[in-house]
Tab-separated table of C-alpha atoms and ligand atoms in Angstrom:
chain	number	residue	atom	x	y	z
U	236	LYS	CA	-6.129	-23.684	2.338
U	237	ALA	CA	-9.161	-22.426	1.114
U	238	GLU	CA	-8.699	-18.831	1.794
U	239	ARG	CA	-5.283	-19.222	0.429
U	240	LEU	CA	-6.333	-20.812	-2.865
U	241	ALA	CA	-9.359	-17.907	-3.190
U	242	ALA	CA	-6.539	-15.608	-2.441
U	243	VAL	CA	-4.481	-16.912	-5.395
U	244	GLY	CA	-7.727	-17.103	-7.505
U	245	GLU	CA	-8.489	-13.101	-7.050
U	246	LEU	CA	-5.122	-12.405	-7.550
U	247	ALA	CA	-4.896	-14.490	-10.698
U	248	GLY	CA	-8.458	-12.677	-11.608
U	249	GLY	CA	-7.274	-9.234	-10.602
U	250	VAL	CA	-4.264	-9.641	-12.742
U	251	ALA	CA	-6.171	-10.937	-15.763
U	252	HIS	CA	-8.477	-7.992	-15.763
U	253	GLU	CA	-5.888	-5.438	-14.927
U	254	ILE	CA	-3.744	-6.668	-17.891
U	255	ASN	CA	-6.478	-7.410	-20.364
U	256	ASN	CA	-8.252	-3.812	-20.356
U	257	PRO	CA	-4.994	-1.915	-21.573
U	258	LEU	CA	-4.441	-4.894	-23.726
U	259	MET	CA	-7.854	-4.867	-25.334
U	260	ILE	CA	-7.386	-1.004	-25.824
U	261	ILE	CA	-4.032	-1.347	-27.537
U	262	LEU	CA	-5.560	-4.163	-30.057
U	263	GLY	CA	-8.626	-2.031	-30.589
U	264	GLN	CA	-6.100	1.025	-31.693
U	265	VAL	CA	-3.892	-1.293	-33.476
U	266	HIS	CA	-6.808	-2.116	-35.740
U	267	LEU	CA	-7.786	1.154	-35.982
U	268	LEU	CA	-4.216	2.201	-37.399
U	269	PHE	CA	-4.167	-0.673	-40.271
U	270	GLN	CA	-6.980	1.181	-41.825
U	271	SER	CA	-6.039	4.663	-41.049
U	272	GLN	CA	-4.466	7.475	-43.776
U	273	ASP	CA	-4.937	10.755	-41.501
U	274	SER	CA	-1.591	11.203	-39.680
U	275	GLU	CA	-3.550	13.242	-37.133
U	276	ALA	CA	-5.729	10.493	-36.189
U	277	MET	CA	-2.564	7.850	-36.487
U	278	LEU	CA	-0.781	10.117	-33.716
U	279	ASN	CA	-3.779	10.228	-31.793
U	280	GLY	CA	-3.800	6.238	-32.040
U	281	LEU	CA	-0.346	5.807	-31.007
U	282	ARG	CA	-1.140	8.505	-27.615
U	283	ILE	CA	-3.865	6.031	-26.316
U	284	ILE	CA	-1.552	3.145	-27.311
U	285	ASP	CA	1.249	4.622	-25.005
U	286	GLY	CA	-0.752	5.268	-22.105
U	287	ALA	CA	-2.265	1.708	-22.183
U	288	THR	CA	1.168	0.362	-22.157
U	289	LYS	CA	2.067	2.600	-19.422
U	290	ARG	CA	-0.741	1.670	-17.547
U	291	ALA	CA	0.094	-2.282	-17.683
U	292	ALA	CA	3.666	-1.328	-16.968
U	293	ASP	CA	2.765	0.511	-14.105
U	294	ILE	CA	0.456	-2.430	-12.852
U	295	ILE	CA	3.498	-5.080	-13.366
U	296	ARG	CA	5.656	-2.724	-11.406
U	297	ASP	CA	3.289	-2.545	-8.672
U	298	LEU	CA	2.930	-6.572	-8.705
U	299	MET	CA	6.784	-7.088	-8.354
U	300	LEU	CA	6.875	-4.754	-5.197
U	301	PHE	CA	5.507	-7.163	-3.199
U	302	ALA	CA	6.201	-10.491	-5.783
U	303	GLU	CA	9.955	-10.192	-6.053
U	304	HIS	CA	11.395	-9.466	-2.335
U	305	PHE	CA	13.641	-6.711	-3.242
U	306	PRO	CA	16.350	-6.850	-0.102
U	307	LEU	CA	15.740	-4.670	2.883
U	308	ARG	CA	18.223	-2.446	3.285
U	309	PRO	CA	17.704	-1.905	7.118
U	310	SER	CA	19.280	1.037	9.142
U	311	ARG	CA	18.857	1.955	12.579
U	312	CYS	CA	15.715	3.760	12.313
U	313	ARG	CA	13.022	5.598	14.577
U	314	VAL	CA	9.668	4.936	13.608
U	315	ALA	CA	8.152	8.385	14.980
U	316	ASP	CA	10.493	10.083	12.507
U	317	GLN	CA	9.211	7.910	9.443
U	318	ILE	CA	5.621	8.538	10.570
U	319	ARG	CA	5.955	12.404	11.045
U	320	HIS	CA	7.766	12.297	7.665
U	321	VAL	CA	5.194	10.792	5.463
U	322	LEU	CA	2.890	12.939	7.131
U	323	GLU	CA	4.599	16.045	6.246
U	324	VAL	CA	4.611	14.984	2.542
U	325	GLN	CA	1.015	14.633	2.959
U	326	LYS	CA	-0.119	17.305	4.902
U	327	GLY	CA	-1.247	19.374	2.019
U	328	ARG	CA	-3.527	16.678	1.004
U	329	LEU	CA	-4.946	15.974	4.289
U	330	ASP	CA	-5.747	19.862	5.007
U	331	VAL	CA	-7.397	20.310	1.975
U	332	HIS	CA	-9.696	16.966	2.229
U	333	HIS	CA	-10.526	18.481	5.975
U	334	VAL	CA	-8.719	15.432	7.658
U	335	GLU	CA	-7.614	16.462	11.109
U	336	VAL	CA	-4.266	14.332	12.458
U	337	HIS	CA	-3.715	13.648	15.876
U	338	THR	CA	-0.218	11.725	16.959
U	339	ARG	CA	0.505	10.401	20.343
U	340	ILE	CA	4.191	9.562	20.197
U	341	GLU	CA	5.856	7.636	22.992
U	342	GLU	CA	9.089	7.199	23.597
U	343	THR	CA	10.407	3.692	21.608
U	344	PRO	CA	13.334	2.049	20.887
U	345	GLU	CA	15.312	2.616	17.229
U	346	ILE	CA	14.647	-0.395	15.333
U	347	TRP	CA	16.522	-2.097	12.295
U	348	ALA	CA	14.490	-1.222	9.394
U	349	ASP	CA	14.447	-0.198	5.936
U	350	ALA	CA	12.934	3.576	5.938
U	351	ALA	CA	11.721	4.010	2.812
U	352	ARG	CA	9.658	0.927	2.545
U	353	LEU	CA	8.023	1.795	6.008
U	354	GLN	CA	7.335	5.059	4.843
U	355	GLU	CA	5.880	3.077	1.924
U	356	ALA	CA	3.722	0.831	4.426
U	357	PHE	CA	2.680	3.772	6.632
U	358	PHE	CA	1.453	6.013	3.515
U	359	HIS	CA	-0.640	3.068	2.377
U	360	LEU	CA	-2.499	3.006	5.853
U	361	ILE	CA	-2.735	6.988	5.845
U	362	GLN	CA	-4.170	7.070	2.323
U	363	ASN	CA	-6.850	4.310	3.027
U	364	ALA	CA	-7.823	6.166	6.206
U	365	GLU	CA	-7.871	9.431	4.339
U	366	GLN	CA	-9.767	7.802	1.342
U	367	ALA	CA	-12.867	6.131	3.406
U	368	MET	CA	-13.247	9.391	5.813
U	369	VAL	CA	-13.667	11.381	2.559
U	370	ALA	CA	-16.048	9.185	0.957
U	371	ALA	CA	-18.225	8.719	4.238
U	372	HIS	CA	-18.512	12.279	5.150
U	373	GLY	CA	-15.763	14.727	3.416
U	374	GLY	CA	-13.105	14.505	6.083
U	375	GLY	CA	-12.515	13.500	9.884
U	376	ARG	CA	-10.126	12.695	12.271
U	377	LEU	CA	-6.731	10.364	11.883
U	378	ALA	CA	-5.170	9.496	14.601
U	379	ILE	CA	-1.915	8.110	14.797
U	380	ARG	CA	-0.284	6.121	17.849
U	381	VAL	CA	3.419	5.025	18.199
U	382	GLY	CA	4.286	3.110	21.563
U	383	ALA	CA	6.862	0.233	22.894
U	384	SER	CA	5.670	-3.417	22.588
U	385	GLY	CA	6.580	-6.136	24.100
U	386	PHE	CA	7.521	-7.161	20.492
U	387	GLY	CA	9.265	-4.047	19.619
U	388	VAL	CA	7.169	-0.936	18.275
U	389	ARG	CA	3.771	-0.780	17.905
U	390	ILE	CA	1.699	1.651	15.385
U	391	GLU	CA	-1.898	2.643	15.085
U	392	VAL	CA	-3.388	4.401	12.311
U	393	ALA	CA	-7.139	4.698	13.292
U	394	ASP	CA	-9.736	6.917	11.355
U	395	ASN	CA	-13.598	7.548	12.167
U	396	GLY	CA	-14.307	6.545	8.828
U	397	PRO	CA	-16.856	3.790	8.284
U	398	GLY	CA	-15.104	0.985	9.198
U	399	ILE	CA	-14.538	-2.185	7.273
U	400	PRO	CA	-17.307	-4.649	6.739
U	401	PRO	CA	-16.643	-7.769	8.826
U	402	GLU	CA	-17.286	-10.076	5.424
U	403	ASP	CA	-14.479	-8.016	4.253
U	404	LEU	CA	-11.875	-8.247	7.134
U	405	PRO	CA	-10.577	-11.717	5.663
U	406	ARG	CA	-9.313	-10.406	2.149
U	407	ILE	CA	-8.845	-6.718	2.362
U	408	PHE	CA	-4.860	-7.748	2.501
U	409	ASN	CA	-5.432	-9.943	-0.819
U	410	PRO	CA	-3.811	-7.954	-3.839
U	411	PHE	CA	-6.619	-6.592	-5.873
U	412	PHE	CA	-9.315	-6.727	-3.441
U	413	THR	CA	-10.630	-3.223	-3.567
U	414	THR	CA	-14.141	-1.878	-2.816
U	415	LYS	CA	-13.364	1.315	-4.349
U	416	ALA	CA	-14.317	2.349	-7.844
U	417	PRO	CA	-12.098	1.236	-11.174
U	418	GLY	CA	-9.760	4.175	-11.459
U	419	GLU	CA	-10.026	5.103	-8.076
U	420	GLY	CA	-8.193	1.957	-6.448
U	421	ARG	CA	-6.269	-0.993	-7.704
U	422	GLY	CA	-6.554	-2.896	-4.323
U	423	LEU	CA	-2.791	-2.951	-3.701
U	424	GLY	CA	-2.187	-0.667	-1.070
U	425	LEU	CA	-2.773	-2.525	2.005
U	426	SER	CA	-0.824	-6.207	0.423
U	427	VAL	CA	2.060	-3.627	-0.283
U	428	ALA	CA	2.084	-2.446	3.512
U	429	TYR	CA	1.299	-6.175	4.216
U	430	SER	CA	4.172	-7.416	2.642
U	431	VAL	CA	6.711	-4.480	3.818
U	432	VAL	CA	5.481	-5.570	7.412
U	433	ALA	CA	6.130	-9.258	6.954
U	434	GLU	CA	9.757	-8.520	5.421
U	435	HIS	CA	10.633	-6.929	8.508
U	436	GLU	CA	9.223	-10.023	10.271
U	437	GLY	CA	6.268	-7.625	12.020
U	438	ARG	CA	2.688	-7.946	12.187
U	439	LEU	CA	-0.220	-5.694	10.560
U	440	TRP	CA	-3.737	-6.335	10.671
U	441	ALA	CA	-7.167	-4.405	11.050
U	442	GLU	CA	-10.039	-3.888	13.810
U	443	ASN	CA	-12.869	-1.901	13.829
U	444	ARG	CA	-13.268	0.202	16.461
U	445	PRO	CA	-16.029	-0.028	18.893
U	446	ASP	CA	-16.988	3.595	18.440
U	447	GLY	CA	-16.888	3.223	14.695
U	448	GLY	CA	-13.981	3.824	11.993
U	449	ALA	CA	-11.162	1.366	10.967
U	450	VAL	CA	-7.598	0.678	12.894
U	451	PHE	CA	-4.802	-0.699	11.496
U	452	ILE	CA	-1.953	-2.151	13.774
U	453	VAL	CA	1.528	-2.108	13.135
U	454	GLU	CA	3.934	-4.341	15.168
U	455	LEU	CA	7.383	-4.330	14.338
U	456	PRO	CA	10.361	-5.967	16.309
U	457	ILE	CA	13.598	-4.448	17.022
U	458	GLY	CA	15.202	-6.269	14.233
U	459	THR	CA	18.799	-7.102	13.530
U	460	PRO	CA	21.205	-4.973	10.898
U	461	ALA	CA	20.768	-7.317	7.747
U	462	THR	CA	18.155	-9.763	6.976
U	463	GLU	CA	20.626	-11.866	4.713
U	464	ALA	CA	23.394	-11.633	7.464
U	465	PRO	CA	23.201	-15.053	8.703
U	466	LEU	CA	24.172	-17.151	5.690
U	467	ALA	CA	27.051	-14.204	4.587
U	468	ALA	CA	28.263	-13.836	8.199
U	469	ALA	CA	28.765	-17.504	8.486
U	470	GLY	CA	30.330	-18.044	5.504
U	471	GLY	CA	32.619	-14.655	6.303
U	472	GLN	CA	33.995	-15.956	9.318
U	473	VAL	CA	35.126	-19.406	8.103
G	1242	ATP	N1	-9.503	3.195	6.920
G	1242	ATP	C1	-10.387	1.776	6.069
G	1242	ATP	N2	-11.534	2.156	6.213
G	1242	ATP	C2	-12.510	1.368	5.607
G	1242	ATP	N3	-11.852	0.740	4.492
G	1242	ATP	C3	-10.636	0.305	4.390
G	1242	ATP	C4	-9.674	1.305	5.207
G	1242	ATP	N4	-8.495	0.686	4.796
G	1242	ATP	C5	-8.651	-0.279	3.488
G	1242	ATP	N5	-10.018	-0.627	3.424
G	1242	ATP	C6	-10.833	-1.577	2.539
G	1242	ATP	O1	-9.754	-2.383	2.325
G	1242	ATP	C7	-9.678	-2.244	0.337
G	1242	ATP	C8	-8.139	-2.487	0.105
G	1242	ATP	O2	-7.348	-1.398	0.617
G	1242	ATP	P1	-6.064	-1.376	-0.414
G	1242	ATP	O3	-5.349	-0.379	0.017
G	1242	ATP	O4	-5.388	-2.697	-0.612
G	1242	ATP	O5	-6.662	-1.267	-1.925
G	1242	ATP	P2	-7.637	0.279	-2.688
G	1242	ATP	O6	-7.248	1.210	-1.485
G	1242	ATP	O7	-8.653	-0.327	-2.675
G	1242	ATP	O8	-6.413	0.579	-3.878
G	1242	ATP	P3	-5.391	1.153	-3.908
G	1242	ATP	O9	-4.445	1.102	-2.659
G	1242	ATP	O10	-4.427	0.295	-4.741
G	1242	ATP	O11	-5.323	2.252	-4.414
G	1242	ATP	C9	-10.243	-1.081	0.005
G	1242	ATP	O12	-10.780	-0.721	-0.887
G	1242	ATP	C10	-11.068	-0.755	1.476
G	1242	ATP	O13	-12.703	-1.332	1.020
G	1243	MG	MG1	-5.345	1.853	-0.566
């Protein structure tokens, strides 16, 4: 309970802070505009207001991603294909940042999942691994494993970055928890990934590897064709 309350406090504080910054910028510019006669200066002020408004809107959109529970659109889906797709799209950036990618993909059952949302979750895990390794030593080794588990499919995303300080482990999935500089991270990636996995009734957690670096483990169940099916189907059969 205490942990949950702390998470809610962190969320509220994060939203307040993230929205307050652009609001203060807008307010400041409006004050200047009231006094300004110069059309060039006014245009510039409006541009700044435009940017700050978009930033606030972005934050709200990210928040809604995990607050609003967009209905899942599950289809038969091969987890390995989703991982490969994300890696392909990121390949250019990973290369430039000297991140070597190793994959070990075993035969796994197909699952029912929302492919686009799964890709989003994997993207955030891969991006975090990359950022952690690049910040620590300008690159590294990203190891991704996909295999069957008793639960369904198990995915491991491992890096050889600095790992996660033990005191941070309980908080990394909280919205707005970040150790990155302002502008570099908003602390939303893992909370989005977590909610995607939770929506699939799967599990996501992080561990530090004995030989250094972090590993994020995702377990996804085989699932069913549609999440809201039970009620709708029952209604349809009467
Ligand atoms: N692979 C990793 N290695 C070390 N620390 C990590 C790793 N992944 C996540 N973290 C820690 O968890 C924090 C939260 O991650 P999260 O993805 O939610 O936010 P972010 O990456 O800081 O910002 P955003 O994803 O919004 O750009 C990070 O700031 C970092 O401290
Ligand atoms: Mg992130």
